[in-house]
Amino acid sequence: MGTEKPVWNNETARKIVKEKAALPGALLPVLHDLQTHFGYIRPNFVPEIAKALNLSRADVHGVISFYHDFRDKAPTGRIVKICRAEACQSMGVDRLEDHIKGESSITLEPVYCLGNCACAPAVMVDGKTYGRVTSERLEELLS
Ligand code: FES
């Protein structure tokens, strides 16, 4: 669930880039589309993106590393997004992160507000949001 993406394929990636290349500010839409399709943006495809959009490689790398949502590796296992924003921080969300950090079967991603602040701390597991999550509940969700 959530992680079953096609393996990276340069032909398909080129088509995706071409579809959006003419847009003003095409880089973000292109990166989003690549990540939506493959689940990540392959680092050795960055020069092609840069060339197609007339940007430097550093520009493209900079944007990929600036936005936490972009990945440069294929995600493994379940995708868990833990909210790092204020309401969830104040409800001890750090404990949840400490609890599952280092689990190889999980791709852990920070997110800044899941729109579920009233039920902090909030996490998203495989695209579904849960509120008032305790360490025990998180284990249950992942089992
Ligand atoms: S602050 Fe965590 S869901 Fe809004």
PDB file of N, CA and C in Angstrom, residues 12 27 31 39 41-42 45 50 53-54 59 61 69 80 82 84 90 98 100 103-104 107 113 117 131 134 136-137:
ATOM      1  N   THR A  12       9.979   7.018 -19.490  1.00  0.00           N
ATOM      2  CA  THR A  12       8.758   7.556 -18.880  1.00  0.00           C
ATOM      3  C   THR A  12       9.063   8.883 -18.196  1.00  0.00           C
ATOM      4  N   LEU A  27       9.744  23.643 -12.815  1.00  0.00           N
ATOM      5  CA  LEU A  27      10.518  22.700 -12.004  1.00  0.00           C
ATOM      6  C   LEU A  27       9.678  22.002 -10.932  1.00  0.00           C
ATOM      7  N   LEU A  31       8.933  18.010 -10.757  1.00  0.00           N
ATOM      8  CA  LEU A  31       9.414  17.173  -9.649  1.00  0.00           C
ATOM      9  C   LEU A  31       8.254  16.462  -8.962  1.00  0.00           C
ATOM     10  N   GLY A  39       7.619   7.678  -6.963  1.00  0.00           N
ATOM     11  CA  GLY A  39       7.831   7.652  -5.513  1.00  0.00           C
ATOM     12  C   GLY A  39       9.110   8.365  -5.092  1.00  0.00           C
ATOM     13  N   ILE A  41      12.766  10.920  -6.874  1.00  0.00           N
ATOM     14  CA  ILE A  41      13.415  11.510  -8.046  1.00  0.00           C
ATOM     15  C   ILE A  41      14.843  10.979  -8.089  1.00  0.00           C
ATOM     16  N   ARG A  42      15.135  10.251  -9.104  1.00  0.00           N
ATOM     17  CA  ARG A  42      16.435   9.587  -9.169  1.00  0.00           C
ATOM     18  C   ARG A  42      17.559  10.613  -9.377  1.00  0.00           C
ATOM     19  N   PHE A  45      19.132  11.333 -12.740  1.00  0.00           N
ATOM     20  CA  PHE A  45      18.279  11.916 -13.781  1.00  0.00           C
ATOM     21  C   PHE A  45      18.245  13.451 -13.676  1.00  0.00           C
ATOM     22  N   ALA A  50      17.565  19.269 -15.501  1.00  0.00           N
ATOM     23  CA  ALA A  50      18.176  20.600 -15.586  1.00  0.00           C
ATOM     24  C   ALA A  50      18.256  21.053 -17.045  1.00  0.00           C
ATOM     25  N   LEU A  53      14.880  21.948 -18.638  1.00  0.00           N
ATOM     26  CA  LEU A  53      14.250  23.166 -18.119  1.00  0.00           C
ATOM     27  C   LEU A  53      15.192  24.370 -18.170  1.00  0.00           C
ATOM     28  N   ASN A  54      16.366  24.132 -18.772  1.00  0.00           N
ATOM     29  CA  ASN A  54      17.321  25.221 -18.894  1.00  0.00           C
ATOM     30  C   ASN A  54      17.760  25.784 -17.538  1.00  0.00           C
ATOM     31  N   ASP A  59      20.632  24.083  -9.245  1.00  0.00           N
ATOM     32  CA  ASP A  59      19.269  24.608  -8.994  1.00  0.00           C
ATOM     33  C   ASP A  59      18.320  23.454  -8.692  1.00  0.00           C
ATOM     34  N   HIS A  61      19.024  20.290  -7.769  1.00  0.00           N
ATOM     35  CA  HIS A  61      19.386  19.633  -6.508  1.00  0.00           C
ATOM     36  C   HIS A  61      18.920  20.465  -5.320  1.00  0.00           C
ATOM     37  N   ASP A  69       9.301  17.114   1.065  1.00  0.00           N
ATOM     38  CA  ASP A  69       8.434  16.120   0.434  1.00  0.00           C
ATOM     39  C   ASP A  69       9.140  15.319  -0.662  1.00  0.00           C
ATOM     40  N   VAL A  80       5.534   6.655   6.742  1.00  0.00           N
ATOM     41  CA  VAL A  80       4.965   7.266   7.943  1.00  0.00           C
ATOM     42  C   VAL A  80       5.379   8.728   7.960  1.00  0.00           C
ATOM     43  N   ILE A  82       5.235  12.045  10.178  1.00  0.00           N
ATOM     44  CA  ILE A  82       4.965  12.506  11.534  1.00  0.00           C
ATOM     45  C   ILE A  82       4.938  14.027  11.519  1.00  0.00           C
ATOM     46  N   ARG A  84       5.467  17.688  12.394  1.00  0.00           N
ATOM     47  CA  ARG A  84       6.487  18.393  13.175  1.00  0.00           C
ATOM     48  C   ARG A  84       6.018  19.788  13.574  1.00  0.00           C
ATOM     49  N   SER A  90       3.802  20.214  20.752  1.00  0.00           N
ATOM     50  CA  SER A  90       3.436  20.454  22.150  1.00  0.00           C
ATOM     51  C   SER A  90       2.752  19.232  22.768  1.00  0.00           C
ATOM     52  N   ASP A  98      10.923   9.044  18.010  1.00  0.00           N
ATOM     53  CA  ASP A  98      11.981   8.253  18.659  1.00  0.00           C
ATOM     54  C   ASP A  98      11.610   6.771  18.670  1.00  0.00           C
ATOM     55  N   ILE A 100       9.961   4.969  16.515  1.00  0.00           N
ATOM     56  CA  ILE A 100      10.068   4.165  15.287  1.00  0.00           C
ATOM     57  C   ILE A 100      11.303   4.476  14.445  1.00  0.00           C
ATOM     58  N   GLU A 103      13.740   2.020  12.145  1.00  0.00           N
ATOM     59  CA  GLU A 103      13.056   0.811  11.647  1.00  0.00           C
ATOM     60  C   GLU A 103      13.281   0.708  10.143  1.00  0.00           C
ATOM     61  N   SER A 104      13.878  -0.405   9.695  1.00  0.00           N
ATOM     62  CA  SER A 104      14.209  -0.464   8.274  1.00  0.00           C
ATOM     63  C   SER A 104      12.977  -0.689   7.400  1.00  0.00           C
ATOM     64  N   THR A 107       9.644   4.142   5.885  1.00  0.00           N
ATOM     65  CA  THR A 107      10.220   5.396   5.413  1.00  0.00           C
ATOM     66  C   THR A 107       9.570   6.498   6.235  1.00  0.00           C
ATOM     67  N   CYS A 113       2.258  20.083   9.578  1.00  0.00           N
ATOM     68  CA  CYS A 113       0.813  20.171   9.789  1.00  0.00           C
ATOM     69  C   CYS A 113       0.047  19.277   8.824  1.00  0.00           C
ATOM     70  N   CYS A 117      -4.772  19.356  13.747  1.00  0.00           N
ATOM     71  CA  CYS A 117      -4.163  19.892  14.978  1.00  0.00           C
ATOM     72  C   CYS A 117      -5.022  19.649  16.210  1.00  0.00           C
ATOM     73  N   GLY A 131      -5.209  10.686  14.490  1.00  0.00           N
ATOM     74  CA  GLY A 131      -5.012  11.694  15.538  1.00  0.00           C
ATOM     75  C   GLY A 131      -4.853  11.058  16.903  1.00  0.00           C
ATOM     76  N   THR A 134      -0.628   7.547  20.163  1.00  0.00           N
ATOM     77  CA  THR A 134       0.350   7.190  21.191  1.00  0.00           C
ATOM     78  C   THR A 134       1.353   6.216  20.551  1.00  0.00           C
ATOM     79  N   GLU A 136       1.861   3.230  21.431  1.00  0.00           N
ATOM     80  CA  GLU A 136       1.182   1.919  21.302  1.00  0.00           C
ATOM     81  C   GLU A 136       0.305   1.891  20.051  1.00  0.00           C
ATOM     82  N   ARG A 137      -0.442   3.015  19.869  1.00  0.00           N
ATOM     83  CA  ARG A 137      -1.336   3.095  18.712  1.00  0.00           C
ATOM     84  C   ARG A 137      -0.518   3.046  17.408  1.00  0.00           C
TER      85      ARG A 137
END
